[in-house]
PDB file of C-alpha atoms in Angstrom:
ATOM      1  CA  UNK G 277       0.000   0.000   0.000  1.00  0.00           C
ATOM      2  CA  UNK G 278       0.831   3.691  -0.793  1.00  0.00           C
ATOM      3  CA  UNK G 279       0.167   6.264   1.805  1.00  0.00           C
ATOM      4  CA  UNK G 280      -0.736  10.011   0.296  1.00  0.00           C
ATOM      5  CA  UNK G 281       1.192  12.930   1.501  1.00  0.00           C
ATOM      6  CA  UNK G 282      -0.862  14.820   4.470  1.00  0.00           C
ATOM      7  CA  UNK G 283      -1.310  18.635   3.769  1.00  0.00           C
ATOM      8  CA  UNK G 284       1.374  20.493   4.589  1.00  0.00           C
ATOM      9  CA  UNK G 285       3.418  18.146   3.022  1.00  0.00           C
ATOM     10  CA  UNK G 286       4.109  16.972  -0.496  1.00  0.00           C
ATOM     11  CA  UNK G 287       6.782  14.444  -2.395  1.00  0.00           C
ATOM     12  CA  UNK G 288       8.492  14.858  -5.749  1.00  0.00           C
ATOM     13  CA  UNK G 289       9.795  11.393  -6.017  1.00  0.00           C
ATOM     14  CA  UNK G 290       8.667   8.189  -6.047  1.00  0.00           C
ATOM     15  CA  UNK G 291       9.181   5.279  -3.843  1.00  0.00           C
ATOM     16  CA  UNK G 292      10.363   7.636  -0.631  1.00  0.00           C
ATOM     17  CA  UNK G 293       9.593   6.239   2.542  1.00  0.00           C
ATOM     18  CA  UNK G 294       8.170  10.019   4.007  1.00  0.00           C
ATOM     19  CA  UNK G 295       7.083  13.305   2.837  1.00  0.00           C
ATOM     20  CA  UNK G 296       8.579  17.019   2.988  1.00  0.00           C
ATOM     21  CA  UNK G 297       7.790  19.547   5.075  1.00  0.00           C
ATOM     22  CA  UNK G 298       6.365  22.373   2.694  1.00  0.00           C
ATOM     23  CA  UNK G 299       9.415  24.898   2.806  1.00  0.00           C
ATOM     24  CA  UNK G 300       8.831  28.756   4.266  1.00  0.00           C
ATOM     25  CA  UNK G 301       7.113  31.141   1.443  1.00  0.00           C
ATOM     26  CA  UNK G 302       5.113  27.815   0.332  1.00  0.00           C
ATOM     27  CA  UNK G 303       2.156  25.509   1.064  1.00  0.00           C
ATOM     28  CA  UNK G 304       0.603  22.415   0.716  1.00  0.00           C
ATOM     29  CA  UNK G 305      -3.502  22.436   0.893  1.00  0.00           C
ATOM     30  CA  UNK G 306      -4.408  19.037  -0.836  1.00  0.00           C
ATOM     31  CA  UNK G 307      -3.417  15.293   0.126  1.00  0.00           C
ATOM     32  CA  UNK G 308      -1.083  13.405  -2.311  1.00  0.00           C
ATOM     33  CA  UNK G 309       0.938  16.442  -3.425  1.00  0.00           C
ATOM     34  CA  UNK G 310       3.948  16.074  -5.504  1.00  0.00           C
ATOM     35  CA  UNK G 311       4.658  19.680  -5.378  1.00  0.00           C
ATOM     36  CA  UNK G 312       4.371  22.727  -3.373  1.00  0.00           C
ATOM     37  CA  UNK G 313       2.816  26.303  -3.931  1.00  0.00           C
ATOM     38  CA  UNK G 314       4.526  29.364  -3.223  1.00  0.00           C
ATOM     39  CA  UNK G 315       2.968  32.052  -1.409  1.00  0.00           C
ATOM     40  CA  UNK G 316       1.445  34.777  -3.801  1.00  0.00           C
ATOM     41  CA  UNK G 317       2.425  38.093  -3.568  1.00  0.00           C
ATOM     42  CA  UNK G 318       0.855  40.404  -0.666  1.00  0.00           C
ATOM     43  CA  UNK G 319       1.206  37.151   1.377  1.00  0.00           C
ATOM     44  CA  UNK G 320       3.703  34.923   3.205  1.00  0.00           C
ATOM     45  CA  UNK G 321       4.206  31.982   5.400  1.00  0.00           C
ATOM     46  CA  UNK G 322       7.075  31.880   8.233  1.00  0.00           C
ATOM     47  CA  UNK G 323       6.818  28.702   9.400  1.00  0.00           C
ATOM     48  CA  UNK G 324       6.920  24.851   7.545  1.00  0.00           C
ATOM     49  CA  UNK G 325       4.484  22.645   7.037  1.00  0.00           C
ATOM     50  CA  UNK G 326       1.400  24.822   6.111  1.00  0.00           C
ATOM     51  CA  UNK G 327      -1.599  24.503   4.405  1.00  0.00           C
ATOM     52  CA  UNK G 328      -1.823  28.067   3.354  1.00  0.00           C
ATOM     53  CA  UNK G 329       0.140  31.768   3.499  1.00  0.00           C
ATOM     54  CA  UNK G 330      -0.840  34.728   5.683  1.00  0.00           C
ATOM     55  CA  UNK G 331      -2.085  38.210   4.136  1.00  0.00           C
ATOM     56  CA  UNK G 332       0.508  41.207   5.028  1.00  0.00           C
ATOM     57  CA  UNK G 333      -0.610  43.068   7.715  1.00  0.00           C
ATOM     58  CA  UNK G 334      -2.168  46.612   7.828  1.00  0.00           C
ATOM     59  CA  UNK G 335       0.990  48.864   7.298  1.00  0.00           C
ATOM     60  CA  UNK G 336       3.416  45.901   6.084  1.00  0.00           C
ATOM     61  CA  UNK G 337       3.897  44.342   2.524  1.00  0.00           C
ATOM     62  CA  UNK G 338       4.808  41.711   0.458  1.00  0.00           C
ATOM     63  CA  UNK G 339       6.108  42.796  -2.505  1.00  0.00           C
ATOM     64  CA  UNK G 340       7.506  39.349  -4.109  1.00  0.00           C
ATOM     65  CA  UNK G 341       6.231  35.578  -4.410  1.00  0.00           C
ATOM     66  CA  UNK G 342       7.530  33.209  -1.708  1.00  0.00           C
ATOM     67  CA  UNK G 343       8.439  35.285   0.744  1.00  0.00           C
ATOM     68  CA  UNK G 344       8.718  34.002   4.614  1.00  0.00           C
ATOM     69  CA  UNK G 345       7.953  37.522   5.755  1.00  0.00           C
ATOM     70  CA  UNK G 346       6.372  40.763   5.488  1.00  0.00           C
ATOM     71  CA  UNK G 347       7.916  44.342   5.429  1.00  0.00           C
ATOM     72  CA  UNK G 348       7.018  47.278   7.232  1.00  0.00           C
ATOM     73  CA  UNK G 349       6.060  50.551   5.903  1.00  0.00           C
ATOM     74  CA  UNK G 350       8.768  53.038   6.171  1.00  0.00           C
ATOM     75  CA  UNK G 351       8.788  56.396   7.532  1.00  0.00           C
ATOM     76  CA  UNK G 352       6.439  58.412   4.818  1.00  0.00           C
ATOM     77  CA  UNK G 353       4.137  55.469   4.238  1.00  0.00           C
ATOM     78  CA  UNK G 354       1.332  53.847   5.757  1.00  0.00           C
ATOM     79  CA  UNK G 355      -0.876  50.872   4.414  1.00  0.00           C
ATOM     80  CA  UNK G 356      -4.457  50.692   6.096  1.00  0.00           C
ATOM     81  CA  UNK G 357      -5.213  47.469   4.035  1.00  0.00           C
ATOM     82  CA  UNK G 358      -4.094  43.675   4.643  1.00  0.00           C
ATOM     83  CA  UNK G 359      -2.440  41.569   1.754  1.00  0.00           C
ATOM     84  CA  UNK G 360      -0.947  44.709  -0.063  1.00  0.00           C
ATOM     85  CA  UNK G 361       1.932  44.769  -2.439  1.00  0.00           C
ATOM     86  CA  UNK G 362       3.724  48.205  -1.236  1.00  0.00           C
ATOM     87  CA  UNK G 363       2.740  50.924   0.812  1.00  0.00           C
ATOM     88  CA  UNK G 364       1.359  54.363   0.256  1.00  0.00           C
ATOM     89  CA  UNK G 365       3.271  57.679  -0.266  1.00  0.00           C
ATOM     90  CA  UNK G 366       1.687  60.469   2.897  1.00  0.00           C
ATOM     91  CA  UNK G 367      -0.442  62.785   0.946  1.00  0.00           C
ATOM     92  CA  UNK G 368       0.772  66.844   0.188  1.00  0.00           C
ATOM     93  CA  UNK G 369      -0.818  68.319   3.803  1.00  0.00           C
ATOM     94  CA  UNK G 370       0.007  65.446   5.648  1.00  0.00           C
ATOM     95  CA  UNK G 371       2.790  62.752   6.847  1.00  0.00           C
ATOM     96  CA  UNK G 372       3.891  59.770   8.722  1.00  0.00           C
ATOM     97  CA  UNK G 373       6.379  59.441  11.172  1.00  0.00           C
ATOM     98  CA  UNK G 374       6.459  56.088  12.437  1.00  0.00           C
ATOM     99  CA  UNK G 375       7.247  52.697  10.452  1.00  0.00           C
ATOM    100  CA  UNK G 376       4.410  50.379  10.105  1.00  0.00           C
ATOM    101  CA  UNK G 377       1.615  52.455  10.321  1.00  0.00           C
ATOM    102  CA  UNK G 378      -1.897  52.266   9.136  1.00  0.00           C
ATOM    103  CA  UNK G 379      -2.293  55.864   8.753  1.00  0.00           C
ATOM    104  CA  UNK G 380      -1.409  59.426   7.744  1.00  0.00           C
ATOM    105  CA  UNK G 381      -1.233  62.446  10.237  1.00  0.00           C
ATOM    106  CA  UNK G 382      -2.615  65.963   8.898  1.00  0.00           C
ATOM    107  CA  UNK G 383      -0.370  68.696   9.338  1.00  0.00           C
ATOM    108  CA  UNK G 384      -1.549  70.337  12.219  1.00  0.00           C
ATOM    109  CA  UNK G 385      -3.208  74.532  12.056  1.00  0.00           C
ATOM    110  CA  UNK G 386      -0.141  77.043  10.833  1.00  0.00           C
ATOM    111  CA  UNK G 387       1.384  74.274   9.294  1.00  0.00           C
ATOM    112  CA  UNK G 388       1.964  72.728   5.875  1.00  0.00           C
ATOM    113  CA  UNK G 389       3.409  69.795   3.587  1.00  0.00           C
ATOM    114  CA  UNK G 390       3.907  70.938   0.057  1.00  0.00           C
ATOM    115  CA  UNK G 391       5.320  67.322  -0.942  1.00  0.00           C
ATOM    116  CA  UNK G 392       3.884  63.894  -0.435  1.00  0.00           C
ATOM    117  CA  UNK G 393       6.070  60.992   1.076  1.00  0.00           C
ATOM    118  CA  UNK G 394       7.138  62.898   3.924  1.00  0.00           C
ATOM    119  CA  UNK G 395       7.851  61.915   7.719  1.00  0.00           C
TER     120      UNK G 395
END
């Protein structure tokens, strides 16, 4: 008898004795895999094993396919949606002085921001 590869895990081969681990950046979401997927991009997996990625957080991204992590928004950018590709520039009037955050700041009363992408 033949025993199919849980999810998670997959073989390329035949006549192995086990299956592998599904590597970081990839999964495994069927039985009897020969092969496994890598994450898509605006998501990622960290750990081994998995049956599916993660989206990127609110003010992180994933800009590239099978990726074990996510990236934070720098200084001048903020991302207020989950499983994004790149973060967004602070609008002219406003800016963004911490990394990873979900939001823009509005320059406060006798104050201004001619330029966009500004901390």
């Amino acid at each position: 008898n033949q025993t199919a590869c849980l999810v998670g895990t997959y073989q390329p081969l035949t006549n192995q004795i086990s299956c592998q681990d599904a590597d970081t950046g990839h999964y495994v979401n069927s039985t009897g895999s020969n092969s496994q997927t890598e994450c898509a991009l605006g998501t990622y997996q960290s750990a081994t094993a998995q049956t599916s990625c993660e989206d990127a957080d609110a003010g992180h991204y994933v800009d590239s396919t099978g990726s074990d992590s996510q990236t934070e928004c720098a200084l001048g950018t903020y991302q207020y949606q989950i499983g994004q590709t790149s973060c967004l520039d602070a609008d002219a009037g406003n800016y963004v002085d911490t990394n990873a955050s979900t939001t823009q700041t509005e320059c406060a009363i006798g104050t201004y921001q001619s330029g966009t992408g500004q901390s």
